[in-house]
Amino acid sequence: MASLNQALEQALAQIGIDGNRARFYLAALELGEAPIAAVSHQAGIGRTNAYEVVERLTADGLISRIQRGAKVFVQAQDPFVILRRIEEHRRLAADLVPQLRLLHHRAGSKPRVRYFEGVEGIKEVLYDTLTCKSGELRGVLAMAELLETPGVDVMNKYVAARIKAGLSLRVIRSVSRETDAIWPESQAHRRQLRYAPASLDFGMTSYIYDDKVAYVSSRREHFALCVQSEEFAAFQTAMFEGLWMAAGRAPETPTS
């Protein structure tokens, strides 16, 4: 029984009912209607602390107080009340989050720039692109550099995750940076591919999505950067669209 109570106490802690509150509530469930002193003794809580715990549990709707003459009894409410409590919190959060996001956007008028180093940092920036809400990524990919770092295995897993997330990609690449014949244009892989004019040589990778622009460097500098700014993302989008119109198919499109 002790091990069961310990497991239940840990589970209650995960939903915000922790410490003395969890122990008192479990003891009250076991005893049914009982004096505060009896429940606090069962829970191993001092009498002084017990009254404070009862006040908090009563406010949470988990305990009811019953006056019988000079004595105060307590009774645990049906555990189903916990579900109602969580649902109520969820509804309140759903109403509150849009208002909080509005404040966040107002306060976030300055660009947010995040800098990462190494393969793990590059992976973090790459996978952030999967949060894209518009459903379409715009990318300029330096193929030779990506295959070197973070490497083909990481990139293949990322591509699979992008496809699974239902995100399409319009990508521009440099013919001069092509190496292996991989990642061709593909409806199944949600990829549209064009090649930049021969005079343009891309040594870095970038992704544009929503209000963010992500950059991935070559192995030599080994960093990634994510800039969150509506104006900057809009500017980079316009630049991409201009380049997209100037780009075309390679004389020999890679196949796989």
Coordinates of N, CA and C in Angstrom, one line a residue:
M1 N 0.8 -1.2 0.0 CA 0.0 0.0 0.0 C 0.9 1.3 0.0
A2 N 2.0 1.2 0.8 CA 2.9 2.3 0.8 C 3.5 2.7 -0.5
S3 N 3.8 1.6 -1.3 CA 4.4 1.8 -2.6 C 3.4 2.4 -3.6
L4 N 2.1 2.0 -3.4 CA 1.0 2.5 -4.3 C 0.8 4.0 -4.0
N5 N 0.8 4.3 -2.7 CA 0.6 5.7 -2.3 C 1.7 6.6 -2.8
Q6 N 3.0 6.0 -2.7 CA 4.1 6.8 -3.2 C 4.0 7.1 -4.7
A7 N 3.5 6.0 -5.5 CA 3.4 6.2 -6.9 C 2.2 7.2 -7.2
L8 N 1.2 7.1 -6.4 CA 0.1 8.1 -6.6 C 0.5 9.5 -6.3
E9 N 1.3 9.6 -5.2 CA 1.8 10.9 -4.8 C 2.7 11.6 -5.9
Q10 N 3.5 10.7 -6.5 CA 4.3 11.2 -7.6 C 3.5 11.6 -8.8
A11 N 2.4 10.9 -9.1 CA 1.6 11.2 -10.2 C 0.8 12.5 -9.9
L12 N 0.3 12.7 -8.7 CA -0.4 13.9 -8.3 C 0.6 15.1 -8.5
A13 N 1.8 14.9 -8.1 CA 2.8 16.0 -8.2 C 3.0 16.5 -9.6
Q14 N 2.8 15.6 -10.6 CA 3.0 15.9 -12.0 C 1.8 16.8 -12.5
I15 N 0.7 16.8 -11.8 CA -0.4 17.7 -12.2 C -0.6 18.8 -11.2
G16 N 0.5 19.1 -10.4 CA 0.4 20.3 -9.6 C -0.1 20.1 -8.2
I17 N -0.4 18.9 -7.8 CA -0.8 18.6 -6.4 C 0.3 17.9 -5.7
D18 N 1.2 18.6 -5.0 CA 2.4 18.0 -4.5 C 2.6 18.1 -3.0
G19 N 3.6 17.4 -2.5 CA 4.0 17.5 -1.1 C 2.8 17.1 -0.1
N20 N 2.7 18.0 0.9 CA 1.7 17.8 1.9 C 0.3 17.7 1.3
R21 N 0.0 18.5 0.3 CA -1.4 18.5 -0.3 C -1.7 17.1 -0.8
A22 N -0.7 16.5 -1.5 CA -0.9 15.2 -2.1 C -1.1 14.1 -1.0
R23 N -0.3 14.2 0.0 CA -0.3 13.2 1.1 C -1.7 13.3 1.9
F24 N -2.1 14.6 2.1 CA -3.3 14.8 2.9 C -4.5 14.3 2.1
Y25 N -4.5 14.6 0.8 CA -5.6 14.2 -0.1 C -5.8 12.7 -0.2
L26 N -4.6 12.0 -0.3 CA -4.6 10.5 -0.4 C -5.1 9.9 0.9
A27 N -4.7 10.5 2.1 CA -5.1 10.0 3.4 C -6.6 10.2 3.5
A28 N -7.1 11.4 3.1 CA -8.6 11.7 3.2 C -9.4 10.7 2.3
L29 N -8.8 10.3 1.1 CA -9.5 9.4 0.3 C -9.6 8.0 1.0
E30 N -8.6 7.6 1.7 CA -8.5 6.3 2.4 C -9.5 6.3 3.6
L31 N -9.6 7.4 4.3 CA -10.3 7.4 5.6 C -11.8 7.8 5.4
G32 N -12.1 8.4 4.3 CA -13.5 8.9 4.2 C -13.7 10.1 5.1
E33 N -14.9 10.4 5.6 CA -15.1 11.5 6.4 C -14.4 11.3 7.8
A34 N -13.5 12.2 8.2 CA -12.7 12.1 9.4 C -12.3 13.4 9.9
P35 N -12.0 13.5 11.2 CA -11.4 14.7 11.8 C -10.1 15.1 11.1
I36 N -9.8 16.4 11.1 CA -8.6 16.9 10.5 C -7.4 16.2 11.2
A37 N -7.4 16.0 12.5 CA -6.3 15.5 13.2 C -6.0 14.0 12.7
A38 N -7.1 13.3 12.5 CA -6.9 11.9 12.1 C -6.3 11.8 10.7
V39 N -6.8 12.7 9.8 CA -6.2 12.7 8.4 C -4.8 13.1 8.4
S40 N -4.5 14.2 9.2 CA -3.1 14.7 9.2 C -2.2 13.6 9.8
H41 N -2.7 12.9 10.8 CA -1.8 11.8 11.4 C -1.6 10.7 10.4
Q42 N -2.6 10.3 9.6 CA -2.5 9.3 8.6 C -1.5 9.8 7.5
A43 N -1.5 11.1 7.2 CA -0.6 11.6 6.2 C 0.8 11.9 6.6
G44 N 0.9 11.9 8.0 CA 2.3 12.2 8.5 C 2.6 13.7 8.5
I45 N 1.5 14.5 8.7 CA 1.7 16.0 8.6 C 1.4 16.6 10.0
G46 N 2.1 17.5 10.4 CA 1.9 18.2 11.7 C 0.6 18.9 11.7
R47 N -0.1 19.1 12.9 CA -1.4 19.7 12.9 C -1.4 21.1 12.4
T48 N -0.3 21.9 12.7 CA -0.3 23.3 12.3 C -0.3 23.4 10.8
N49 N 0.5 22.5 10.1 CA 0.6 22.5 8.7 C -0.7 22.0 8.1
A50 N -1.4 21.1 8.8 CA -2.6 20.5 8.3 C -3.7 21.5 8.0
Y51 N -3.8 22.5 8.8 CA -4.9 23.4 8.6 C -4.6 24.3 7.4
E52 N -3.4 24.6 7.2 CA -3.0 25.4 5.9 C -3.3 24.5 4.7
V53 N -2.9 23.2 4.8 CA -3.2 22.3 3.7 C -4.7 22.2 3.4
V54 N -5.5 22.0 4.4 CA -6.9 21.9 4.2 C -7.5 23.2 3.5
E55 N -7.0 24.3 3.9 CA -7.4 25.6 3.2 C -7.1 25.5 1.8
R56 N -5.9 25.1 1.4 CA -5.6 25.1 0.0 C -6.3 24.0 -0.8
L57 N -6.5 22.8 -0.2 CA -7.3 21.8 -0.9 C -8.7 22.1 -1.0
T58 N -9.3 22.8 0.0 CA -10.7 23.3 -0.1 C -10.8 24.3 -1.2
A59 N -9.8 25.2 -1.3 CA -9.9 26.2 -2.4 C -9.7 25.5 -3.8
D60 N -9.0 24.4 -3.8 CA -8.9 23.7 -5.1 C -10.1 22.8 -5.4
G61 N -11.0 22.7 -4.5 CA -12.2 21.9 -4.7 C -11.9 20.4 -4.5
L62 N -10.8 20.0 -3.8 CA -10.5 18.6 -3.6 C -10.9 18.1 -2.3
I63 N -11.2 19.0 -1.3 CA -11.6 18.6 0.0 C -12.8 19.5 0.4
S64 N -13.8 18.8 1.1 CA -14.9 19.6 1.7 C -14.8 19.6 3.2
R65 N -15.2 20.6 3.9 CA -15.2 20.7 5.3 C -16.6 20.5 5.9
I66 N -16.7 19.8 6.9 CA -18.0 19.5 7.5 C -17.9 19.8 9.0
Q67 N -18.8 20.7 9.5 CA -18.8 21.1 10.9 C -19.8 20.2 11.6
R68 N -19.3 19.5 12.6 CA -20.2 18.6 13.5 C -19.9 19.0 14.9
G69 N -20.8 19.9 15.4 CA -20.7 20.4 16.8 C -19.4 21.3 16.8
A70 N -18.5 20.9 17.8 CA -17.3 21.7 17.9 C -16.2 21.2 17.0
K71 N -16.4 20.0 16.4 CA -15.4 19.4 15.6 C -15.6 19.7 14.1
V72 N -14.4 19.8 13.4 CA -14.4 20.0 12.0 C -13.9 18.7 11.4
F73 N -14.7 18.2 10.5 CA -14.4 17.0 9.7 C -14.0 17.4 8.3
V74 N -13.3 16.5 7.6 CA -13.0 16.8 6.2 C -13.4 15.5 5.4
Q75 N -13.7 15.7 4.2 CA -14.0 14.6 3.3 C -13.4 14.9 1.9
A76 N -12.7 13.9 1.3 CA -12.1 14.1 0.0 C -13.2 14.0 -1.0
Q77 N -13.1 14.9 -2.0 CA -14.1 14.9 -3.1 C -13.7 13.8 -4.1
D78 N -14.7 13.4 -4.9 CA -14.5 12.3 -5.9 C -13.3 12.7 -6.7
P79 N -12.3 11.8 -7.0 CA -11.2 12.1 -7.8 C -11.5 12.7 -9.2
F80 N -12.7 12.4 -9.6 CA -13.1 12.9 -11.0 C -13.0 14.5 -11.0
V81 N -13.0 15.1 -9.8 CA -12.9 16.6 -9.8 C -11.6 17.0 -10.3
I82 N -10.6 16.1 -10.2 CA -9.2 16.5 -10.8 C -9.3 16.7 -12.3
L83 N -10.0 15.8 -12.9 CA -10.2 15.9 -14.4 C -10.9 17.2 -14.7
R84 N -12.0 17.6 -14.0 CA -12.7 18.8 -14.2 C -11.8 20.0 -14.0
R85 N -10.9 19.9 -13.0 CA -10.0 21.0 -12.7 C -9.0 21.2 -13.8
I86 N -8.4 20.1 -14.4 CA -7.5 20.1 -15.5 C -8.2 20.7 -16.7
E87 N -9.4 20.3 -17.0 CA -10.1 20.8 -18.2 C -10.4 22.3 -18.0
E88 N -10.7 22.7 -16.8 CA -11.0 24.1 -16.6 C -9.7 24.9 -16.8
H89 N -8.6 24.4 -16.3 CA -7.3 25.1 -16.6 C -6.9 25.1 -18.1
R90 N -7.3 24.0 -18.8 CA -7.0 24.0 -20.2 C -7.8 25.0 -20.9
R91 N -9.1 25.2 -20.6 CA -10.0 26.2 -21.2 C -9.5 27.6 -20.9
L92 N -9.1 27.8 -19.7 CA -8.5 29.1 -19.3 C -7.3 29.4 -20.1
A93 N -6.4 28.4 -20.2 CA -5.1 28.6 -21.0 C -5.4 28.9 -22.4
A94 N -6.4 28.2 -23.0 CA -6.8 28.4 -24.4 C -7.2 29.8 -24.7
D95 N -8.0 30.3 -23.7 CA -8.4 31.7 -23.8 C -7.3 32.7 -23.6
L96 N -6.4 32.3 -22.7 CA -5.3 33.3 -22.3 C -4.2 33.3 -23.3
V97 N -3.8 32.2 -23.9 CA -2.6 32.2 -24.8 C -2.7 33.2 -25.9
P98 N -3.8 33.3 -26.7 CA -3.8 34.3 -27.7 C -3.5 35.7 -27.2
Q99 N -4.0 36.1 -26.0 CA -3.8 37.4 -25.5 C -2.3 37.5 -25.1
L100 N -1.7 36.5 -24.5 CA -0.3 36.5 -24.2 C 0.6 36.6 -25.4
R101 N 0.2 35.9 -26.5 CA 1.0 36.0 -27.7 C 0.9 37.4 -28.3
L102 N -0.2 38.0 -28.2 CA -0.3 39.4 -28.7 C 0.6 40.3 -27.9
L103 N 0.7 40.1 -26.6 CA 1.7 40.9 -25.8 C 3.1 40.6 -26.2
H104 N 3.3 39.3 -26.5 CA 4.7 38.8 -26.9 C 5.1 39.5 -28.2
H105 N 4.2 39.5 -29.2 CA 4.5 40.1 -30.5 C 4.7 41.6 -30.4
R106 N 3.9 42.3 -29.5 CA 4.1 43.7 -29.3 C 5.5 44.0 -28.7
A107 N 5.9 43.1 -27.7 CA 7.2 43.3 -27.1 C 8.3 42.9 -28.0
G108 N 8.0 42.0 -28.9 CA 9.0 41.5 -29.8 C 9.2 42.2 -31.1
S109 N 9.0 43.5 -31.1 CA 9.2 44.3 -32.3 C 10.6 44.3 -32.7
K110 N 11.6 44.1 -31.8 CA 13.0 44.0 -32.2 C 13.3 42.6 -32.7
P111 N 14.1 42.4 -33.7 CA 14.4 41.1 -34.2 C 15.1 40.2 -33.1
R112 N 14.7 39.0 -33.1 CA 15.3 38.0 -32.2 C 16.3 37.2 -33.0
V113 N 17.6 37.2 -32.5 CA 18.7 36.5 -33.2 C 19.2 35.5 -32.3
R114 N 19.2 34.2 -32.8 CA 19.8 33.1 -32.0 C 21.0 32.5 -32.8
Y115 N 22.1 32.3 -32.0 CA 23.3 31.8 -32.6 C 23.6 30.4 -32.0
F116 N 24.0 29.5 -32.9 CA 24.3 28.1 -32.5 C 25.6 27.7 -33.1
E117 N 26.4 26.8 -32.4 CA 27.6 26.3 -32.9 C 27.6 24.8 -33.0
G118 N 28.4 24.2 -33.9 CA 28.5 22.8 -34.0 C 27.3 22.1 -34.6
V119 N 27.5 20.8 -34.8 CA 26.5 20.0 -35.4 C 25.2 20.0 -34.7
E120 N 25.2 19.9 -33.4 CA 24.0 20.0 -32.6 C 23.2 21.3 -32.8
G121 N 24.0 22.4 -32.8 CA 23.4 23.7 -33.0 C 22.7 23.8 -34.4
I122 N 23.4 23.2 -35.4 CA 22.9 23.2 -36.8 C 21.6 22.4 -36.8
K123 N 21.6 21.2 -36.2 CA 20.4 20.4 -36.1 C 19.3 21.1 -35.5
E124 N 19.6 21.9 -34.4 CA 18.5 22.6 -33.7 C 17.8 23.6 -34.6
V125 N 18.7 24.3 -35.4 CA 18.1 25.3 -36.3 C 17.4 24.7 -37.5
L126 N 17.9 23.6 -38.0 CA 17.2 22.8 -39.1 C 15.8 22.4 -38.6
Y127 N 15.8 21.8 -37.4 CA 14.5 21.2 -37.0 C 13.5 22.3 -36.5
D128 N 14.0 23.5 -36.3 CA 13.1 24.6 -36.0 C 12.3 25.0 -37.2
T129 N 12.9 24.7 -38.4 CA 12.1 25.0 -39.6 C 10.8 24.2 -39.7
L130 N 10.8 23.0 -39.0 CA 9.6 22.2 -39.0 C 8.4 22.8 -38.2
T131 N 8.7 23.9 -37.5 CA 7.6 24.6 -36.8 C 6.8 25.5 -37.8
C132 N 7.2 25.5 -39.0 CA 6.6 26.4 -40.1 C 5.1 26.2 -40.1
K133 N 4.4 27.3 -40.0 CA 2.9 27.2 -39.9 C 2.3 27.5 -41.3
S134 N 3.0 28.1 -42.2 CA 2.5 28.4 -43.5 C 2.4 27.1 -44.4
G135 N 3.2 26.1 -44.1 CA 3.2 24.9 -44.9 C 4.2 24.8 -46.0
E136 N 4.9 26.0 -46.2 CA 5.9 26.0 -47.3 C 7.2 26.6 -46.8
L137 N 8.3 25.9 -47.0 CA 9.6 26.4 -46.8 C 10.2 26.9 -48.1
R138 N 11.0 28.0 -48.0 CA 11.8 28.5 -49.1 C 13.3 28.3 -48.7
G139 N 14.0 27.6 -49.6 CA 15.4 27.3 -49.2 C 16.4 27.6 -50.3
V140 N 17.6 28.0 -49.9 CA 18.7 28.1 -50.8 C 19.8 27.2 -50.2
L141 N 20.1 26.1 -50.9 CA 20.9 25.0 -50.3 C 22.3 25.0 -50.9
A142 N 23.3 24.9 -50.1 CA 24.7 24.7 -50.5 C 24.9 23.2 -50.3
M143 N 24.7 22.4 -51.4 CA 24.7 21.0 -51.2 C 26.0 20.4 -50.7
A144 N 27.1 20.8 -51.3 CA 28.4 20.2 -50.9 C 28.7 20.4 -49.4
E145 N 28.3 21.6 -48.9 CA 28.5 22.0 -47.5 C 27.6 21.2 -46.6
L146 N 26.3 21.0 -47.0 CA 25.4 20.3 -46.2 C 25.8 18.8 -46.0
L147 N 26.3 18.2 -47.1 CA 26.7 16.8 -47.1 C 27.9 16.6 -46.2
E148 N 28.7 17.7 -46.1 CA 29.9 17.7 -45.2 C 29.5 17.9 -43.7
T149 N 28.7 18.9 -43.5 CA 28.1 19.1 -42.1 C 26.8 19.8 -42.2
P150 N 25.8 19.3 -41.6 CA 25.8 18.2 -40.6 C 25.9 16.8 -41.1
G151 N 26.0 16.6 -42.4 CA 26.2 15.3 -43.0 C 24.9 14.7 -43.6
V152 N 25.1 13.7 -44.5 CA 24.0 13.2 -45.2 C 23.0 12.4 -44.4
D153 N 23.5 11.7 -43.3 CA 22.5 11.0 -42.5 C 21.6 12.0 -41.7
V154 N 22.2 13.0 -41.2 CA 21.4 14.0 -40.5 C 20.4 14.7 -41.5
M155 N 20.9 15.0 -42.7 CA 20.0 15.7 -43.6 C 18.9 14.7 -44.1
N156 N 19.2 13.5 -44.3 CA 18.1 12.5 -44.8 C 17.1 12.4 -43.7
K157 N 17.5 12.3 -42.5 CA 16.5 12.3 -41.4 C 15.6 13.5 -41.3
Y158 N 16.3 14.7 -41.5 CA 15.6 16.0 -41.5 C 14.6 16.0 -42.7
V159 N 15.0 15.6 -43.9 CA 14.1 15.6 -45.0 C 12.9 14.7 -44.8
A160 N 13.1 13.5 -44.2 CA 12.0 12.6 -43.9 C 11.1 13.3 -42.9
A161 N 11.6 14.0 -41.9 CA 10.8 14.7 -40.9 C 10.0 15.8 -41.5
R162 N 10.6 16.5 -42.5 CA 9.9 17.6 -43.2 C 8.7 17.0 -44.0
I163 N 8.9 15.9 -44.7 CA 7.9 15.3 -45.5 C 6.7 14.8 -44.5
K164 N 7.1 14.2 -43.4 CA 6.1 13.7 -42.5 C 5.3 14.8 -41.9
A165 N 5.9 16.0 -41.7 CA 5.2 17.2 -41.2 C 4.3 17.8 -42.2
G166 N 4.4 17.3 -43.5 CA 3.5 17.9 -44.5 C 4.0 19.2 -45.0
L167 N 5.3 19.5 -44.9 CA 5.8 20.8 -45.3 C 6.4 20.7 -46.7
S168 N 6.1 21.6 -47.6 CA 6.7 21.6 -49.0 C 7.9 22.5 -49.0
L169 N 8.8 22.3 -49.9 CA 10.0 23.0 -50.0 C 10.2 23.5 -51.5
R170 N 10.4 24.8 -51.6 CA 10.9 25.3 -52.9 C 12.3 25.7 -52.7
V171 N 13.2 25.1 -53.5 CA 14.6 25.2 -53.2 C 15.4 25.6 -54.4
I172 N 16.4 26.5 -54.2 CA 17.3 26.9 -55.2 C 18.7 26.4 -54.8
R173 N 19.4 25.8 -55.8 CA 20.7 25.3 -55.6 C 21.7 25.8 -56.6
S174 N 23.0 25.8 -56.3 CA 24.0 26.2 -57.3 C 24.5 24.9 -58.0
V175 N 24.6 24.9 -59.3 CA 25.1 23.8 -60.0 C 26.5 23.5 -59.6
S176 N 27.3 24.5 -59.3 CA 28.7 24.4 -58.9 C 28.8 23.7 -57.6
R177 N 27.8 23.7 -56.8 CA 27.9 23.0 -55.4 C 27.2 21.6 -55.4
E178 N 26.7 21.2 -56.5 CA 26.1 19.8 -56.6 C 27.2 18.8 -56.4
T179 N 26.9 17.7 -55.7 CA 27.9 16.6 -55.6 C 27.1 15.3 -56.0
D180 N 26.6 14.6 -55.0 CA 25.9 13.4 -55.3 C 24.5 13.7 -55.9
A181 N 24.0 12.8 -56.7 CA 22.7 13.0 -57.3 C 21.6 12.6 -56.4
I182 N 21.3 13.5 -55.4 CA 20.3 13.3 -54.4 C 19.3 14.5 -54.4
W183 N 18.2 14.3 -53.7 CA 17.2 15.3 -53.5 C 16.7 16.0 -54.8
P184 N 16.3 15.2 -55.8 CA 15.8 15.8 -57.0 C 14.4 16.4 -56.8
E185 N 13.9 17.1 -57.8 CA 12.5 17.6 -57.7 C 11.6 16.3 -57.6
S186 N 10.6 16.4 -56.7 CA 9.7 15.3 -56.4 C 8.4 15.7 -55.8
Q187 N 7.3 15.3 -56.4 CA 6.0 15.5 -55.8 C 5.9 14.8 -54.5
A188 N 6.3 13.5 -54.5 CA 6.2 12.7 -53.3 C 7.0 13.3 -52.1
H189 N 8.1 13.9 -52.4 CA 8.9 14.5 -51.4 C 8.6 16.0 -51.2
R190 N 7.6 16.5 -51.8 CA 7.1 17.9 -51.7 C 8.2 18.8 -52.0
R191 N 9.0 18.6 -53.0 CA 10.2 19.4 -53.3 C 10.1 20.0 -54.8
Q192 N 10.1 21.3 -54.9 CA 10.3 21.9 -56.2 C 11.7 22.4 -56.3
L193 N 12.4 22.1 -57.3 CA 13.9 22.4 -57.4 C 14.2 23.3 -58.6
R194 N 14.9 24.4 -58.4 CA 15.5 25.2 -59.5 C 17.0 25.5 -59.2
Y195 N 17.7 25.8 -60.3 CA 19.1 26.1 -60.2 C 19.3 27.6 -60.5
A196 N 20.2 28.2 -59.6 CA 20.5 29.6 -59.8 C 21.4 29.8 -61.1
P197 N 21.4 31.0 -61.6 CA 22.3 31.3 -62.7 C 23.7 30.9 -62.4
A198 N 24.5 30.5 -63.4 CA 25.8 30.0 -63.1 C 26.7 30.9 -62.4
S199 N 26.4 32.2 -62.6 CA 27.3 33.3 -61.9 C 27.1 33.3 -60.4
L200 N 26.1 32.7 -59.9 CA 25.8 32.7 -58.5 C 26.3 31.4 -57.8
D201 N 27.1 31.5 -56.8 CA 27.6 30.4 -56.1 C 27.3 30.5 -54.6
F202 N 26.5 29.6 -54.1 CA 26.0 29.6 -52.7 C 26.9 28.8 -51.8
G203 N 27.6 29.4 -50.9 CA 28.4 28.7 -50.0 C 27.8 28.4 -48.6
M204 N 26.5 29.0 -48.4 CA 25.8 28.8 -47.2 C 24.4 28.4 -47.5
T205 N 23.7 27.7 -46.6 CA 22.3 27.3 -46.7 C 21.4 28.3 -46.0
S206 N 20.3 28.6 -46.5 CA 19.3 29.4 -45.8 C 17.9 28.8 -46.0
Y207 N 17.1 29.0 -45.0 CA 15.6 28.7 -45.1 C 14.8 29.9 -44.6
I208 N 13.7 30.1 -45.4 CA 12.8 31.2 -45.0 C 11.5 30.6 -44.7
Y209 N 10.9 30.9 -43.5 CA 9.6 30.3 -43.1 C 9.0 31.2 -42.1
D210 N 7.7 31.5 -42.3 CA 6.9 32.4 -41.5 C 7.7 33.7 -41.3
D211 N 8.0 34.0 -40.0 CA 8.7 35.3 -39.8 C 10.2 35.0 -39.4
K212 N 10.7 33.9 -39.9 CA 12.1 33.5 -39.5 C 12.9 33.2 -40.8
V213 N 14.2 33.5 -40.6 CA 15.2 33.1 -41.6 C 16.3 32.4 -40.9
A214 N 16.6 31.2 -41.4 CA 17.7 30.4 -40.8 C 18.9 30.2 -41.7
Y215 N 20.0 30.3 -41.1 CA 21.3 30.1 -41.9 C 22.1 29.0 -41.4
V216 N 22.7 28.2 -42.3 CA 23.7 27.2 -41.9 C 25.0 27.4 -42.6
S217 N 26.1 27.5 -41.9 CA 27.3 27.8 -42.5 C 28.0 26.5 -43.0
S218 N 29.2 26.7 -43.6 CA 30.0 25.5 -44.0 C 30.7 25.0 -42.8
R219 N 31.4 23.9 -43.0 CA 32.1 23.2 -41.9 C 33.2 24.1 -41.3
R220 N 33.8 25.0 -42.2 CA 34.9 25.8 -41.8 C 34.5 26.7 -40.6
E221 N 33.3 27.3 -40.7 CA 32.9 28.2 -39.6 C 31.9 27.6 -38.7
H222 N 31.2 26.5 -39.1 CA 30.5 25.6 -38.2 C 29.5 26.3 -37.3
F223 N 28.6 27.1 -37.8 CA 27.6 27.7 -37.0 C 26.3 27.7 -37.7
A224 N 25.2 28.0 -37.0 CA 23.9 28.2 -37.5 C 23.3 29.5 -36.8
L225 N 22.4 30.1 -37.6 CA 21.8 31.4 -37.1 C 20.3 31.4 -37.4
C226 N 19.5 31.8 -36.5 CA 18.1 32.0 -36.7 C 17.7 33.4 -36.4
V227 N 17.1 34.1 -37.4 CA 16.7 35.5 -37.2 C 15.2 35.5 -37.3
Q228 N 14.5 36.0 -36.2 CA 13.1 36.1 -36.2 C 12.7 37.6 -36.3
S229 N 12.2 37.9 -37.4 CA 11.8 39.3 -37.7 C 10.8 39.3 -38.9
E230 N 9.7 39.9 -38.8 CA 8.7 40.0 -39.9 C 9.3 40.7 -41.0
E231 N 9.9 41.9 -40.8 CA 10.4 42.7 -41.9 C 11.6 42.0 -42.6
F232 N 12.5 41.4 -41.8 CA 13.6 40.7 -42.4 C 13.2 39.5 -43.2
A233 N 12.2 38.8 -42.7 CA 11.7 37.6 -43.4 C 11.0 38.0 -44.7
A234 N 10.3 39.1 -44.6 CA 9.6 39.6 -45.8 C 10.6 40.0 -46.9
F235 N 11.6 40.7 -46.4 CA 12.7 41.1 -47.4 C 13.4 39.9 -48.0
Q236 N 13.7 38.9 -47.2 CA 14.4 37.7 -47.7 C 13.4 37.0 -48.7
T237 N 12.2 36.9 -48.3 CA 11.2 36.3 -49.2 C 11.1 36.9 -50.6
A238 N 11.1 38.3 -50.6 CA 11.1 39.0 -51.8 C 12.3 38.7 -52.7
M239 N 13.5 38.7 -52.0 CA 14.7 38.3 -52.7 C 14.7 36.9 -53.3
F240 N 14.2 36.0 -52.5 CA 14.0 34.6 -52.9 C 13.2 34.5 -54.2
E241 N 12.0 35.2 -54.1 CA 11.1 35.1 -55.2 C 11.7 35.7 -56.5
G242 N 12.5 36.8 -56.4 CA 13.2 37.3 -57.5 C 14.2 36.3 -58.1
L243 N 14.9 35.7 -57.2 CA 15.9 34.7 -57.6 C 15.2 33.5 -58.2
W244 N 14.0 33.1 -57.7 CA 13.3 32.0 -58.2 C 12.9 32.2 -59.6
M245 N 12.4 33.4 -59.9 CA 12.0 33.7 -61.3 C 13.2 33.7 -62.3
A246 N 14.4 34.0 -61.8 CA 15.6 34.0 -62.6 C 16.2 32.6 -62.7
A247 N 15.9 31.7 -61.8 CA 16.4 30.4 -61.8 C 15.7 29.5 -62.8
G248 N 16.4 28.4 -63.1 CA 15.8 27.4 -64.0 C 16.3 26.0 -63.8
R249 N 15.9 25.1 -64.7 CA 16.4 23.8 -64.5 C 17.8 23.7 -65.0
A250 N 18.6 22.7 -64.4 CA 19.9 22.5 -64.8 C 19.9 21.7 -66.1
P251 N 20.9 21.8 -66.9 CA 20.9 21.1 -68.2 C 20.7 19.6 -68.0
E252 N 21.2 19.1 -66.9 CA 20.9 17.7 -66.5 C 20.5 17.7 -65.1
T253 N 19.2 17.5 -64.9 CA 18.6 17.4 -63.5 C 19.1 16.2 -62.8
P254 N 19.6 16.2 -61.6 CA 20.0 15.0 -60.9 C 18.8 14.1 -60.7
T255 N 19.1 12.8 -60.8 CA 18.0 11.8 -60.6 C 18.5 10.8 -59.5
S256 N 17.6 10.1 -58.9 CA 18.0 9.1 -57.9 C 17.2 7.9 -58.1

